[in-house]
Tab-separated table of C-alpha atoms in Angstrom:
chain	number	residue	atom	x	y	z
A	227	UNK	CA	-25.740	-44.088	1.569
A	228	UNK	CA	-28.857	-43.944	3.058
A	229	UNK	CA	-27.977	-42.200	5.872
A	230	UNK	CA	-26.090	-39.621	3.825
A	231	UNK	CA	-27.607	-36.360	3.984
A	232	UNK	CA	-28.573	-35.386	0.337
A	233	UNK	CA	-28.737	-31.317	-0.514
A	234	UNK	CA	-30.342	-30.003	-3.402
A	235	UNK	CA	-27.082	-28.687	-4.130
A	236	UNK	CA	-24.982	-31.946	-3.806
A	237	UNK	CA	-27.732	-33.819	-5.833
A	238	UNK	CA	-27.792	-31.742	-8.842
A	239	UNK	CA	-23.605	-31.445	-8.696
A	240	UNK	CA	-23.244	-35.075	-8.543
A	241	UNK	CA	-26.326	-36.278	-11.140
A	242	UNK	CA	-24.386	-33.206	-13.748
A	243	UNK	CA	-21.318	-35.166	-13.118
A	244	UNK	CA	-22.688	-39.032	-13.264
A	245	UNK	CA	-24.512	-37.783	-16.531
A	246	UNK	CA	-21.491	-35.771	-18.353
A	247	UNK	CA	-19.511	-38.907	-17.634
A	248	UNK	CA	-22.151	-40.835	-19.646
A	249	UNK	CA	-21.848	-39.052	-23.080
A	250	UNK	CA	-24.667	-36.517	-21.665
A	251	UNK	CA	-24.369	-33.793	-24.323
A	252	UNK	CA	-26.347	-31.463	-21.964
A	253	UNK	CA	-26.041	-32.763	-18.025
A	254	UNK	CA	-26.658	-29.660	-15.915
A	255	UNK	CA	-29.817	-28.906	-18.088
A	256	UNK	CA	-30.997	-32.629	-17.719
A	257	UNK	CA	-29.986	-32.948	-13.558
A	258	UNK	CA	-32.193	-29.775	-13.187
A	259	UNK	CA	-35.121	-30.978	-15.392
A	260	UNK	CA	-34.877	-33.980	-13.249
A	261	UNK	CA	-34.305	-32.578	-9.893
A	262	UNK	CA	-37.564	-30.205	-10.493
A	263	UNK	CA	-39.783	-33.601	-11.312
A	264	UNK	CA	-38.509	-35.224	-8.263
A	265	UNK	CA	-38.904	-32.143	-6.209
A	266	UNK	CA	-41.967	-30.645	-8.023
A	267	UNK	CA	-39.856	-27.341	-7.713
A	268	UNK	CA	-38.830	-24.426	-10.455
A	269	UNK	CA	-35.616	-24.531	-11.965
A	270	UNK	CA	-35.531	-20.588	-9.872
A	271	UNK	CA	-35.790	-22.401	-6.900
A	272	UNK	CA	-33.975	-25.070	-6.881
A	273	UNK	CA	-31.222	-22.256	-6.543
A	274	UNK	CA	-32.948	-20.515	-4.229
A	275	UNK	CA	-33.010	-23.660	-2.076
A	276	UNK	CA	-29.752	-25.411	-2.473
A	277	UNK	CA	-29.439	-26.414	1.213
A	278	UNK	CA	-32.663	-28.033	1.676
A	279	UNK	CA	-32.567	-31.359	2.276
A	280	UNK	CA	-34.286	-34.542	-0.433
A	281	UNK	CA	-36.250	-36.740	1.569
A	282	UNK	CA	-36.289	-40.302	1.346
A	283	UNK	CA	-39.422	-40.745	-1.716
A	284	UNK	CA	-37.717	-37.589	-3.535
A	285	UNK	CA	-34.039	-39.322	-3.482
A	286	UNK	CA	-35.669	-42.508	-4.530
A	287	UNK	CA	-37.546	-41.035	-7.718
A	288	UNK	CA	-34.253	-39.049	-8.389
A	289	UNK	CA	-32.196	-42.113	-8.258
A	290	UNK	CA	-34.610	-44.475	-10.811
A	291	UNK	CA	-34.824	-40.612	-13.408
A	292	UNK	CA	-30.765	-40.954	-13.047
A	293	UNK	CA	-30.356	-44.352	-14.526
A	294	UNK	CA	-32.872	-43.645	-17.134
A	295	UNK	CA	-31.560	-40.818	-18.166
A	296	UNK	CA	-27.969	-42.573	-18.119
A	297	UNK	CA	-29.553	-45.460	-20.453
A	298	UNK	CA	-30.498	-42.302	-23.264
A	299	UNK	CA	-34.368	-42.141	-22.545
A	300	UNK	CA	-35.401	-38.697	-23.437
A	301	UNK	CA	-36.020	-36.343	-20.402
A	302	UNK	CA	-39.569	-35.606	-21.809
A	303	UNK	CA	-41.068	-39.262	-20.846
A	304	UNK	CA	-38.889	-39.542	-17.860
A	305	UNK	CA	-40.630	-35.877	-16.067
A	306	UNK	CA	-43.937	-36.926	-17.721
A	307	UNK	CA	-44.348	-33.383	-19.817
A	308	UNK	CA	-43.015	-30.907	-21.772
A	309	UNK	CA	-43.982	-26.523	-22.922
A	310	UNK	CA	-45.332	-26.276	-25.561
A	311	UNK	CA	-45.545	-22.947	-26.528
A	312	UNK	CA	-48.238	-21.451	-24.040
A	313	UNK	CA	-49.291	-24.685	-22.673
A	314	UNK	CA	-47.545	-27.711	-20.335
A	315	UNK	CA	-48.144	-31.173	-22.292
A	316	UNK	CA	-48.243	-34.385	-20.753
A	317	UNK	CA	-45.678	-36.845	-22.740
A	318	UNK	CA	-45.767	-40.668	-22.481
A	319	UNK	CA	-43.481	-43.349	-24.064
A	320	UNK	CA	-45.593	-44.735	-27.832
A	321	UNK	CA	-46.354	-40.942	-28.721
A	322	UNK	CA	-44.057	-38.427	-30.046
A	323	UNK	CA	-42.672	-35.830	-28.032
A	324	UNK	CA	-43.111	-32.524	-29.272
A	325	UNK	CA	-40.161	-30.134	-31.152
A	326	UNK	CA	-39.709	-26.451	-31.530
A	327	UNK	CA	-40.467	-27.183	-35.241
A	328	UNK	CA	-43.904	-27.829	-34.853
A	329	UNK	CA	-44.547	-24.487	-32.570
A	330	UNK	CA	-43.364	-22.761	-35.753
A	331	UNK	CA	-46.537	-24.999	-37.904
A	332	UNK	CA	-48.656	-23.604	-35.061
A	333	UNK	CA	-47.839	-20.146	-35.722
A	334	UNK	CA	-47.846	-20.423	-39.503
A	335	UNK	CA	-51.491	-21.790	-39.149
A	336	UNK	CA	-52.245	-18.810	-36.584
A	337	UNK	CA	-51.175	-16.372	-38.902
A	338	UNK	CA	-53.411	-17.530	-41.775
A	339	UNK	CA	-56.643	-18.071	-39.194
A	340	UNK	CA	-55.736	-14.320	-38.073
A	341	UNK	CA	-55.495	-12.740	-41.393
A	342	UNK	CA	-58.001	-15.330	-43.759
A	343	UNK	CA	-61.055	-16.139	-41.347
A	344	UNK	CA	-61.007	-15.159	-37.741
A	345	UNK	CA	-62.465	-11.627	-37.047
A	346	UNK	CA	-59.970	-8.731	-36.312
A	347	UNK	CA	-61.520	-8.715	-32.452
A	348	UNK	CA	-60.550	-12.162	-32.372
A	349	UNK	CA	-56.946	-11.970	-34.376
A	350	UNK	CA	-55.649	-8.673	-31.965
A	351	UNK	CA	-52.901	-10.210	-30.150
A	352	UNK	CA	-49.454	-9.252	-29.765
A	353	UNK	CA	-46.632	-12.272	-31.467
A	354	UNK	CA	-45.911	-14.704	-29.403
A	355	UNK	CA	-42.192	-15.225	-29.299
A	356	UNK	CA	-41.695	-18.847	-29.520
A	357	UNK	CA	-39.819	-20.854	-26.592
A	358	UNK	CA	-36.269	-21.282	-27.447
A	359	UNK	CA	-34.995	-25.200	-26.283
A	360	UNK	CA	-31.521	-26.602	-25.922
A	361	UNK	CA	-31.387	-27.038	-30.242
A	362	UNK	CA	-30.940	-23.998	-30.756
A	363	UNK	CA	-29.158	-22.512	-27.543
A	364	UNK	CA	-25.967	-22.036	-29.341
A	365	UNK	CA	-27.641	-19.245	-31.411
A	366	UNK	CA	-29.099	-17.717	-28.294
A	367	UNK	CA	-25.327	-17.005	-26.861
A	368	UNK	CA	-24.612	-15.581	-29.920
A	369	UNK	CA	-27.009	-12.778	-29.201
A	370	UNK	CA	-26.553	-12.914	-25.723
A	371	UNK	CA	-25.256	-9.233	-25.667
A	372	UNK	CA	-28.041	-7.752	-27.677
A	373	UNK	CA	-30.687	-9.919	-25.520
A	374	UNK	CA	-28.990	-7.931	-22.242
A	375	UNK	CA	-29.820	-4.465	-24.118
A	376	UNK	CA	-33.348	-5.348	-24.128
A	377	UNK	CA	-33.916	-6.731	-21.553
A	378	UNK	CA	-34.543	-3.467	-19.618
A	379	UNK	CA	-36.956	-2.234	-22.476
A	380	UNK	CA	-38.847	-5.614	-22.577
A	381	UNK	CA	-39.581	-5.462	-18.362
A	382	UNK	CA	-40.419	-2.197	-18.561
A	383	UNK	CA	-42.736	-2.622	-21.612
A	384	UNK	CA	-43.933	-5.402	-19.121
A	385	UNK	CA	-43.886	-3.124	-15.891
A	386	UNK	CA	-41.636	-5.920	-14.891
A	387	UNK	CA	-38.659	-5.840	-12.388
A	388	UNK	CA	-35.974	-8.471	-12.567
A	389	UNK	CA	-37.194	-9.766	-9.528
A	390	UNK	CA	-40.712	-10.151	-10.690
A	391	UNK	CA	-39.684	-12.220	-13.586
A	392	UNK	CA	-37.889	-14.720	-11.564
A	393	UNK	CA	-41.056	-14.596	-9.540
A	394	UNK	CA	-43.229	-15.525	-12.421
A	395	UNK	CA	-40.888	-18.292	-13.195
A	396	UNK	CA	-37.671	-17.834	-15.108
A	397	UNK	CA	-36.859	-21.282	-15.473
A	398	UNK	CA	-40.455	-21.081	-17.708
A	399	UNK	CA	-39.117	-20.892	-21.394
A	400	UNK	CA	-41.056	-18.090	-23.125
A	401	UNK	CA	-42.575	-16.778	-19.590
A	402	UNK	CA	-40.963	-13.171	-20.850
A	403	UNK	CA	-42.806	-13.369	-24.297
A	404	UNK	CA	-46.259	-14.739	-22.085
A	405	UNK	CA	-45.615	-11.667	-19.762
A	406	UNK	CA	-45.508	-8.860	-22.554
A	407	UNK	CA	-48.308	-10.290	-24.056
A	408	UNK	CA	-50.670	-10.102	-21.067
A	409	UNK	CA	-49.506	-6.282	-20.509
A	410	UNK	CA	-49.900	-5.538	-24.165
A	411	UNK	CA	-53.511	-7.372	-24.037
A	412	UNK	CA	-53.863	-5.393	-20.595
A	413	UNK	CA	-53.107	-1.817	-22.022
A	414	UNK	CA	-55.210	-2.692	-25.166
A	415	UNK	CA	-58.066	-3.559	-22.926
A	416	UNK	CA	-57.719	-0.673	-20.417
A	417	UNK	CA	-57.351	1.643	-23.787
A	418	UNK	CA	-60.106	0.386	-25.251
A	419	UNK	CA	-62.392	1.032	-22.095
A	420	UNK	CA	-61.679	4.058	-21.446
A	421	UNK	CA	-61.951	5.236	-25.294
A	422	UNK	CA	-65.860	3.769	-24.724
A	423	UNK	CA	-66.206	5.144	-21.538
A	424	UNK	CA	-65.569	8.866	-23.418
A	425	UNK	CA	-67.493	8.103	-26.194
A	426	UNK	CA	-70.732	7.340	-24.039
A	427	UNK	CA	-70.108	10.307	-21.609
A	428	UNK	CA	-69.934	12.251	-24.814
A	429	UNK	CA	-73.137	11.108	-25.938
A	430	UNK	CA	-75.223	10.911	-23.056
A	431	UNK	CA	-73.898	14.860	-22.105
A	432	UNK	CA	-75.065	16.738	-25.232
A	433	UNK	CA	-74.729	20.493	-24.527
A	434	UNK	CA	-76.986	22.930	-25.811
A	435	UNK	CA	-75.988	26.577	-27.192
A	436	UNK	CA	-75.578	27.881	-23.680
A	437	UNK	CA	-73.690	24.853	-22.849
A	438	UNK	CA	-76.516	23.353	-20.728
A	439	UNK	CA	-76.490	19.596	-20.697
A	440	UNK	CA	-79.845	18.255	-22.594
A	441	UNK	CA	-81.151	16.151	-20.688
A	442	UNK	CA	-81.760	12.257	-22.583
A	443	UNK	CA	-80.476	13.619	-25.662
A	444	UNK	CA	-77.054	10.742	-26.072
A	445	UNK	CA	-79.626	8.127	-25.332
A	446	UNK	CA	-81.926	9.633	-28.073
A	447	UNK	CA	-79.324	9.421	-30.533
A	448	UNK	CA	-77.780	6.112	-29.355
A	449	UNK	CA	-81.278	4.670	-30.111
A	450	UNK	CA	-81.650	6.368	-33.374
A	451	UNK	CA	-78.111	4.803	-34.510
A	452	UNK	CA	-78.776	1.610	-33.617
A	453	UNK	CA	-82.184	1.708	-35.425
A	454	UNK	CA	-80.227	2.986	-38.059
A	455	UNK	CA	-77.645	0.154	-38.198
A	456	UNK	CA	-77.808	-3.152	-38.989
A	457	UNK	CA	-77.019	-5.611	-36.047
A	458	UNK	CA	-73.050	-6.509	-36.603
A	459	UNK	CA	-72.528	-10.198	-37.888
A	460	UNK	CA	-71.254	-13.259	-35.629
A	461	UNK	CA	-67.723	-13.940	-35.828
A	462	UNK	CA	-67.039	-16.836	-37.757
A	463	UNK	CA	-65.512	-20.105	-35.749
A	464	UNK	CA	-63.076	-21.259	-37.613
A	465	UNK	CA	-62.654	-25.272	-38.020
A	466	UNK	CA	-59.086	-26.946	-38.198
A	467	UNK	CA	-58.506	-30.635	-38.912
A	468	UNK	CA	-55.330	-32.000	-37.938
A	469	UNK	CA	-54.145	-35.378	-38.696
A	470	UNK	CA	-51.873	-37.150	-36.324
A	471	UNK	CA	-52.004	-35.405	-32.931
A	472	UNK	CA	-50.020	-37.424	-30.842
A	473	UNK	CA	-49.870	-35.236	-27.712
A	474	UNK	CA	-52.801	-33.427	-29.177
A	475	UNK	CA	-50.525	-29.980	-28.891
A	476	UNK	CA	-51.040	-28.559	-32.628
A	477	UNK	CA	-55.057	-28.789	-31.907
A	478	UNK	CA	-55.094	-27.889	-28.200
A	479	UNK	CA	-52.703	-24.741	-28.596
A	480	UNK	CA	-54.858	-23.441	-31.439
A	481	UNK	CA	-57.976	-24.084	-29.409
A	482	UNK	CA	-55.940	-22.404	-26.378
A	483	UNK	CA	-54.907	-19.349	-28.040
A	484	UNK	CA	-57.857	-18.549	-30.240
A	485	UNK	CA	-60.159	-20.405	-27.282
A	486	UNK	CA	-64.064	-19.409	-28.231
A	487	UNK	CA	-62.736	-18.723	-32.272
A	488	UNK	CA	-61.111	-21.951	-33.577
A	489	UNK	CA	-62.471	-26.030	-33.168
A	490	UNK	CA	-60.036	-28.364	-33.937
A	491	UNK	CA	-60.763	-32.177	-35.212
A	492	UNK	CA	-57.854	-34.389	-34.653
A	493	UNK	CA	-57.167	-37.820	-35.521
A	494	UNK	CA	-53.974	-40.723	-35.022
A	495	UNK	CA	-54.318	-44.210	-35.450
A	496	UNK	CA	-52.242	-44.989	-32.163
A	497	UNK	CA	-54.761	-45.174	-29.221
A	498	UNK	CA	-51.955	-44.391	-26.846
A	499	UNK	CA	-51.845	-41.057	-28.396
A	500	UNK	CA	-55.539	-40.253	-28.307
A	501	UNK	CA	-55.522	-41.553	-24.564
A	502	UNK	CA	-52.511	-38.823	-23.924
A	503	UNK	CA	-53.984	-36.076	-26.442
A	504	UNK	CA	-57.407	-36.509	-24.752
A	505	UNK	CA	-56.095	-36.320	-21.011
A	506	UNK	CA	-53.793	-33.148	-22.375
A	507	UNK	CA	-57.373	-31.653	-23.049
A	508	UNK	CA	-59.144	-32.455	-19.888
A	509	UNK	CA	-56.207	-30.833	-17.707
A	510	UNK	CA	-56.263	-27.615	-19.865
A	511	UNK	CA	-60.034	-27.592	-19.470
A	512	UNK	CA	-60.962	-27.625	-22.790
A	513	UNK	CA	-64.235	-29.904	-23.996
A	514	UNK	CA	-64.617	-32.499	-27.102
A	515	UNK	CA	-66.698	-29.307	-28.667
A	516	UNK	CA	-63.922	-27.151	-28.663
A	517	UNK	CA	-61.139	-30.319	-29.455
A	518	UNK	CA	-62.528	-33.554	-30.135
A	519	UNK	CA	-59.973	-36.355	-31.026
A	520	UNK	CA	-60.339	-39.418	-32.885
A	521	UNK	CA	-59.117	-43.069	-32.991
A	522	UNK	CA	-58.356	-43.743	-36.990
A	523	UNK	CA	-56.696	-44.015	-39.970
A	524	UNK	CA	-56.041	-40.278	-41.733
A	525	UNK	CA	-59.425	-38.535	-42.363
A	526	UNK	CA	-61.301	-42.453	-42.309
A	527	UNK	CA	-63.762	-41.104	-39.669
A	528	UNK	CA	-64.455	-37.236	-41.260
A	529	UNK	CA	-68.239	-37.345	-41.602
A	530	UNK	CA	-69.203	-37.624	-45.305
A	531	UNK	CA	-70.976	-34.564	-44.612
A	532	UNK	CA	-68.253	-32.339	-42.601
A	533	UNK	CA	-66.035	-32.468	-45.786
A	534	UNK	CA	-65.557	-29.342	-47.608
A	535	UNK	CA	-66.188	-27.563	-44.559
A	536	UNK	CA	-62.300	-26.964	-42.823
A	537	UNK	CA	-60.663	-23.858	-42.992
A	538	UNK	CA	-56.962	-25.824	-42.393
A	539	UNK	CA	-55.449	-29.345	-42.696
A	540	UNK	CA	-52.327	-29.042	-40.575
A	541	UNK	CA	-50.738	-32.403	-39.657
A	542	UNK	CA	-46.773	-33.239	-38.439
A	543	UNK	CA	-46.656	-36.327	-40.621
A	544	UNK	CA	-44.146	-39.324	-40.053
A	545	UNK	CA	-41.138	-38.126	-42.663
A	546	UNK	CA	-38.347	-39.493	-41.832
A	547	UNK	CA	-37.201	-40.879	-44.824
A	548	UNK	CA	-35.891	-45.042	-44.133
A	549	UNK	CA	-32.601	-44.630	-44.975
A	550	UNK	CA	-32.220	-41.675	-42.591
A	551	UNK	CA	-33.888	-43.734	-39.798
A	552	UNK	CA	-30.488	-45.544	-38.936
A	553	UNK	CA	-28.663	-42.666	-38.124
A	554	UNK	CA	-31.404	-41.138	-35.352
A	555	UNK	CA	-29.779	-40.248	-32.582
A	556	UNK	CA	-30.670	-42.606	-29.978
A	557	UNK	CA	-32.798	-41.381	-27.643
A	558	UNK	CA	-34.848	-40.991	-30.838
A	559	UNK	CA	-34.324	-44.243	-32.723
A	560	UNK	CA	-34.256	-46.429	-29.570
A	561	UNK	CA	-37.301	-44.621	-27.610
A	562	UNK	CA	-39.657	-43.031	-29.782
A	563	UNK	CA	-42.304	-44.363	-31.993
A	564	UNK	CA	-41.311	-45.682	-35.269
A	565	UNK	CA	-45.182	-45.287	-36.635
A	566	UNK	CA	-44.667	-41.716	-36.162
A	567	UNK	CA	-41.630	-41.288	-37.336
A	568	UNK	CA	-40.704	-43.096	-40.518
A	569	UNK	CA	-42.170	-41.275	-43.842
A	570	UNK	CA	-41.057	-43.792	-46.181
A	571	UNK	CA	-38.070	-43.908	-48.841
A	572	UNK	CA	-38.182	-40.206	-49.314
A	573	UNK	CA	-40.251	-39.038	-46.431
A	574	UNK	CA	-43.574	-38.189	-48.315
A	575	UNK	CA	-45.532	-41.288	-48.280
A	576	UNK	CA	-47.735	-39.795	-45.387
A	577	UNK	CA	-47.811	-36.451	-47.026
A	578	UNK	CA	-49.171	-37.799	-50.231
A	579	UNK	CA	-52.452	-39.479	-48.692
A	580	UNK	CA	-52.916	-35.849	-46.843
A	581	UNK	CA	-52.537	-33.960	-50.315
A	582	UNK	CA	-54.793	-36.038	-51.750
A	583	UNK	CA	-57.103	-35.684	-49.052
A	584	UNK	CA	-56.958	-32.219	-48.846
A	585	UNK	CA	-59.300	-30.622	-51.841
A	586	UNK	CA	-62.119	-33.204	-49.794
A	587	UNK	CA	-61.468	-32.033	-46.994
A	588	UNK	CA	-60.952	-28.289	-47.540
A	589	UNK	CA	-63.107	-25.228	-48.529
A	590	UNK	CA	-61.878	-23.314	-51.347
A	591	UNK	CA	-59.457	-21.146	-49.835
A	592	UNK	CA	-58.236	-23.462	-47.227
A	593	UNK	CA	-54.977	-23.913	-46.005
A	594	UNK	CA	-53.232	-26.774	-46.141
A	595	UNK	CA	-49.573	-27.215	-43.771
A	596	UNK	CA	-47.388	-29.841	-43.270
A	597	UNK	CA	-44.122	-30.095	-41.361
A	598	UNK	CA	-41.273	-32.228	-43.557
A	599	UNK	CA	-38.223	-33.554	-43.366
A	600	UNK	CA	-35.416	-30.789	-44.443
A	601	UNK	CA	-34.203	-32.335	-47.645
A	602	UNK	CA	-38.176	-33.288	-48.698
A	603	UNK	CA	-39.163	-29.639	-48.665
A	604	UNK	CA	-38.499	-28.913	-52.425
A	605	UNK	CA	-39.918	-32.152	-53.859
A	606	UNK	CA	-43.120	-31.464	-51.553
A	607	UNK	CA	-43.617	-27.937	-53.165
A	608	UNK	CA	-43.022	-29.642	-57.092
A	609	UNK	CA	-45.825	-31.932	-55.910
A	610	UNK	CA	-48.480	-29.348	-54.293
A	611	UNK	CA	-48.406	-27.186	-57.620
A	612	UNK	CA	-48.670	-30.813	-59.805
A	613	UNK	CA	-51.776	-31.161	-57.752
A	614	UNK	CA	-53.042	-27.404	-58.647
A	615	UNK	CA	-52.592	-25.883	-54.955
A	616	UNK	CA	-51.751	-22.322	-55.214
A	617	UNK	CA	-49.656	-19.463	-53.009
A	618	UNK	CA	-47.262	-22.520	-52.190
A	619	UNK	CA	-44.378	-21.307	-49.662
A	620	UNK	CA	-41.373	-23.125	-47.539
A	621	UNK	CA	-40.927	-22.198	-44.154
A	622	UNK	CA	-38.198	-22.358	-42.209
A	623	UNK	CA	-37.677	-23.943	-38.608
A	624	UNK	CA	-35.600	-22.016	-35.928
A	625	UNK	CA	-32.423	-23.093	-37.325
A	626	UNK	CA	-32.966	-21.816	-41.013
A	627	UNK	CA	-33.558	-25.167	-42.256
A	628	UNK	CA	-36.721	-25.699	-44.270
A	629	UNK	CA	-38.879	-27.285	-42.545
A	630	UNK	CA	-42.979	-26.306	-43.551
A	631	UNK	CA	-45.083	-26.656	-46.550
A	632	UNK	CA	-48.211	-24.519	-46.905
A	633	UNK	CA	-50.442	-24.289	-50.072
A	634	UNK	CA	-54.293	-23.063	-50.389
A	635	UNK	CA	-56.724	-25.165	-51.832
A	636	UNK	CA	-58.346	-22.977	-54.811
A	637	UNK	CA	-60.962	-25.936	-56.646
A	638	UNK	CA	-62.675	-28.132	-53.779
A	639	UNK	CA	-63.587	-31.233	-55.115
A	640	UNK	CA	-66.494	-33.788	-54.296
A	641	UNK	CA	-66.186	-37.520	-54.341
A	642	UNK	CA	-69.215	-38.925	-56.025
């Protein structure tokens, strides 16, 4: 077998087929995600290079993937990463890997930094369509023929050509969404310039009655207007504590997509999770002053004197309630993290100790999110009002299943 000459093509036909024989529920999708870690290749290219040859190291890694894979590990810790929304995370067996769900808690906590405490400079953005995943792929065919009509409205919005979206990666989940929103930000930007650019040749070109240019008069009156008006204030940074980071994605995407207007404090008590969330930091570039993460239990290490001070408690709790536990699939049950899973007989055990936290560690006004088990949602809400949170809401995931809890801390409190 060794001397067998392995394609790209044969490779990912015969791994589909080994897989599907296996009780894969998805094997093409999984023999691709593998063949592009073993390769270091796009999904777009791999079919773009069927006839090239695997050389001996690349058939080796593909061949150890293959019988994990076959065994039911999940394809996240076998490749080593996953998207997450707008960023590539690093994933390691002992930490969670990260849903669609949670991109959703992102955005809900997005929304309320935009609209509640970030400056409108800093909120202008266009919505970033979440990436779709294999969950929820079934719905995507469904609208498969209105998806085709807009397509050519989307790549022209994006001065795109089919071609230059497989260039920029088709394989990328989302990379349509990303595009738009640089061209949007692009247009804004080249808008805005130009709008400046009139108003100061305006100024500076003052005409007289004869239509004579007077000479120093814009700069005159530039000078006199800022004399006149006070100096604009400093947008506010906003602060976000997050409790239980795991890959550290909640905390680094808000850090990522508000970078220089949100900090994020995160904590886990697993140090195989701060290890990941901290190396997930370092290879997006950020610093420990823009995310700094934290070995402990809840909000044990919050400064006495930081509390009060966040504008959002967002966490993705363990709440899976213990009954529910033994019927994970397995791939779930058998390879991730029980400590971050299990929430306890009804999946709120976690969620209480954050509630309570939460008037602590909140200013008035804060918001306070937490992604739940499905059937925990209304029970969560009954207890957020019991503990006088206001504006209480249920969100729901990408399926239309509840799935988020957000609440606003009015009344702050202050341990003695």
């Amino acid at each position: 077998m060794a001397n067998e000459i392995w394609t790209i093509k044969r490779c990912l036909e015969w791994t589909k087929e080994y897989l599907a024989e296996r009780g894969e529920e998805h094997p093409r999708l999984s023999a691709e995600w593998l063949l592009c870690a073993a390769t270091g290749l796009a999904r777009i290219d791999l079919y773009m290079r069927m006839d090239e040859t695997l050389n001996a190291a690349q058939l080796e890694t593909m061949h150890a993937a293959v019988v994990r894979r076959a065994k039911g590990e999940p394809l996240q810790y076998i490749t080593g990463s996953t998207q997450f929304r707008m960023i590539d995370v690093a994933c390691a067996p002992g930490v969670l890997i990260p849903r669609p769900e949670t991109e959703m808690l992102v955005e809900e906590v997005l929304n309320y930094l935009d609209a509640e405490v970030l400056s409108p400079e800093a909120a202008a953005r266009q919505r970033v369509e979440l990436p779709w995943n294999d969950e929820v792929e079934e719905a995507r065919k469904a609208e498969a023929a209105l998806a085709d009509e807009r397509a050519t409205a989307e790549r022209r919005a994006a001065n795109l050509t089919a071609a230059d979206e497989a260039a920029l990666g088709g394989d990328v989940l989302g990379s349509r969404a990303y595009a738009e929103e640089l061209a949007d930000r692009e247009a804004e930007e080249a808008a805005a310039q130009a709008a400046e650019a009139e108003a100061a040749e305006a100024a500076e070109s003052e005409l007289d009655e004869y239509g004579i240019v007077i000479e120093g008069a814009g700069q005159e009156t530039a000078s006199a207007q800022d004399a006149a008006s006070p100096a604009p204030a400093e947008p506010r940074i906003a602060r976000v504590l997050e409790v239980g980071c795991g890959t550290g994605c909640i905390s680094l995407s808000l850090a990522w997509e508000r970078r220089g207007h949100v900090t994020c404090t995160a904590t886990d008590i697993e140090p195989r999770a701060i290890d990941l969330a901290t190396k997930n930091r370092d290879a997006l570039g950020l610093t420990s002053d823009e995310v700094a993460f934290s070995l402990t239990n809840l909000v044990s290490s919050i400064p006495r004197e930081e509390w009060g001070t966040f504008d959002v408690l967002v966490s993705n709790p363990p709440y899976i309630p213990t009954d529910v536990m033994r019927s994970l699939p397995h791939e779930v049950k058998d390879f991730e993290p029980d400590l971050a899973l299990e929430g306890g007989a009804d999946g709120l055990d976690i969620f209480r100790r954050l509630l309570n936290a939460a008037p602590y560690m909140l200013r008035a006004g804060g918001l306070f999110a937490c992604e739940l088990y499905e059937g925990a949602l209304d029970a969560a809400v009954e207890i957020c009002r019991q503990a006088g949170l206001s504006d209480v809401r249920i969100v729901h995931d990408l399926t239309d299943r509840p799935r988020i809890v957000r609440a606003i801390v009015t009344e702050p409190k202050q341990r003695i």
